[in-house]
Structure formats: structure tokens, C-alpha cells
Amino acid sequence: VTPSGDTRLFLRAIEGDGNGFEYAMFLNAAERRLLCLVQPGPYLEGHPGLTHGGAIATIVDSALGTCALAVAGPVVTANLSIDYLVPVPLGAVLLVEGRAERLEGRKVFLSCQVRGADGDTLHARAT
């Protein structure tokens, strides 16, 4: 399938600034790592006042996919494992740090931590 000119990245599919995924990614390809600042909007609510776990999984997958793309070229996710540790309040500013740990043939192994902006609270970790 050839994408048409009106396609858009999944994370940017929600209309209205601040309603969905508000983020900025910073890639350091030489170090095989990526930092992402993200603030989940009200359309990403799961339990009242908290960010839906699927939204957390989406930003983790997007961050790790961007990192893997820089390290290994076009990729798809084969397995995503997430440990949810502390719920994320809607509107909280998060720091998502992804890293390519190793390459084995066509496989890229990555890790990720989702922390509060203060760096102290570990909300989730993923591989």
C-alpha cells in the first residue's frame, strides 16, 4: 500500500493541541539512545484522572521504534514487555528514555524507562 499525502503519524491523529500525545523526541544516534518529553492529554484518560496504560505503551513503542530505526533502519515491533509501576496522572510531564542495548542479526534489543519529570518517580519500564 502506498501512503497517500493525507496520512499522519498515529501519535498525531488526535485533533486539538493538548488533547492527546504532546511530545518532543531527542535522538542521539551515536549513543543509540533517545529522550522523549511527553505530556498526556485528557483524551488519553483510562481510570479517572490517570493516563491509560495503552497510551503509555504507545509512547514507549514510538520512542523505542524511533531509536531502533536510527540504529538499524526500518523495523517493526516483535515483542513489547512493559512493567507498570506507578500510575501516571493526566497532564503529568514524563521523561521517556529509550536505549538500544544490543543487535543480534536482524533483531534490535531495546530498553526504556518512563519517569516523572523530576527524574525520581519510575512509572514504567519496558523492553
C-alpha atoms as one frame of an Amber mdcrd trajectory, in Angstrom:
protein
   0.000   0.000   0.000   1.358   3.387  -0.957   0.586   6.065   1.639  -1.456
   8.968   0.359  -0.487  12.533   1.092  -3.122  12.858   3.825  -1.737  10.185
   6.187  -0.320  11.174   9.537   1.675   9.631  12.323  -0.571   7.748  14.759
   0.558   9.875  17.712  -0.636  12.981  15.874  -4.072  11.603  14.948  -5.961
  13.434  17.732  -7.235  16.862  16.763  -6.699  19.760  19.132  -3.493  20.822
  20.822  -3.047  19.275  24.241  -5.828  16.699  23.893  -3.680  13.660  23.132
   0.016  12.992  22.820   2.073  16.138  23.294   5.726  15.168  22.964   9.187
  16.021  21.701  11.833  13.396  20.947  15.580  13.967  21.103  17.676  11.311
  19.378  21.383  10.702  19.937  22.107   8.092  17.258  25.815   7.892  18.119
  24.956   6.810  21.678  21.982   4.720  20.472  19.601   6.476  22.853  16.549
   8.684  22.731  14.910  11.014  25.236  11.267  11.960  24.899   9.353  14.562
  26.881   5.654  13.760  26.848   2.538  15.192  28.464  -0.599  13.044  28.116
  -3.774  14.999  27.413  -7.359  14.365  28.549  -8.266  12.134  25.580  -5.759
   9.569  26.937  -7.620   9.023  30.207  -8.160   5.490  31.495  -9.150   5.376
  35.151 -10.472   8.853  36.099  -7.557  11.260  36.390  -4.971   8.733  35.183
  -3.341   8.056  31.823  -4.490   4.845  30.115  -1.843   2.108  30.084  -2.318
   1.733  26.337  -1.286   5.364  25.875   1.865   4.703  27.892   2.533   1.641
  25.709   2.038   3.748  22.582   4.575   6.393  23.545   7.055   3.705  24.672
   6.635   1.825  21.370   7.038   5.027  19.362  10.128   6.121  21.281  11.789
   2.706  21.034  10.800   2.382  17.381  12.388   5.741  16.577  15.562   4.699
  18.400  15.656   1.327  16.609  15.062   2.996  13.248  18.131   5.196  13.787
  20.257   2.209  14.808  19.110  -0.483  12.381  16.918   1.045   9.664  13.270
   0.075   9.040  11.908  -2.054  11.901   8.683  -3.435  13.321   7.921  -4.376
  16.919   8.117  -8.129  17.541   7.664  -8.050  21.323   6.926  -5.278  23.802
   7.020  -6.012  27.525   6.031  -3.281  29.988   6.047  -3.255  33.770   3.650
  -0.563  35.019   4.908   0.550  38.435   3.202   3.834  39.391   0.073   5.297
  37.713   0.605   8.406  35.575  -1.695  11.356  36.339  -3.176  13.029  33.256
  -1.197  16.130  32.376   1.949  14.949  34.153   5.180  15.668  32.310   7.148
  12.483  31.707  10.668  11.697  30.588  10.846   8.575  28.429  14.384   7.282
  27.932  14.990   4.580  25.340  18.222   2.825  24.548  19.353   0.226  22.016
  21.093  -2.356  24.176  22.349  -4.745  21.505  21.887  -6.018  17.963  21.712
  -9.716  17.088  21.381 -10.240  13.376  18.123  -8.549  12.350  16.973  -8.142
  15.951  17.395  -4.940  17.944  17.014  -5.229  21.717  15.954  -2.043  23.460
  15.084  -0.881  26.952  13.050   2.027  28.215  12.229   3.848  31.425   9.284
   6.189  31.928   9.973   8.654  34.752   8.313  11.718  36.167   9.866  14.999
  35.039  11.686  15.275  38.380  13.508  12.046  37.488  12.654  10.404  40.803
   9.419   8.514  40.127   9.758   5.440  37.884   6.309   4.956  36.343   7.134
   2.120  33.944   9.979   0.159  32.407   9.940  -1.749  29.170  11.934  -3.970
  26.842
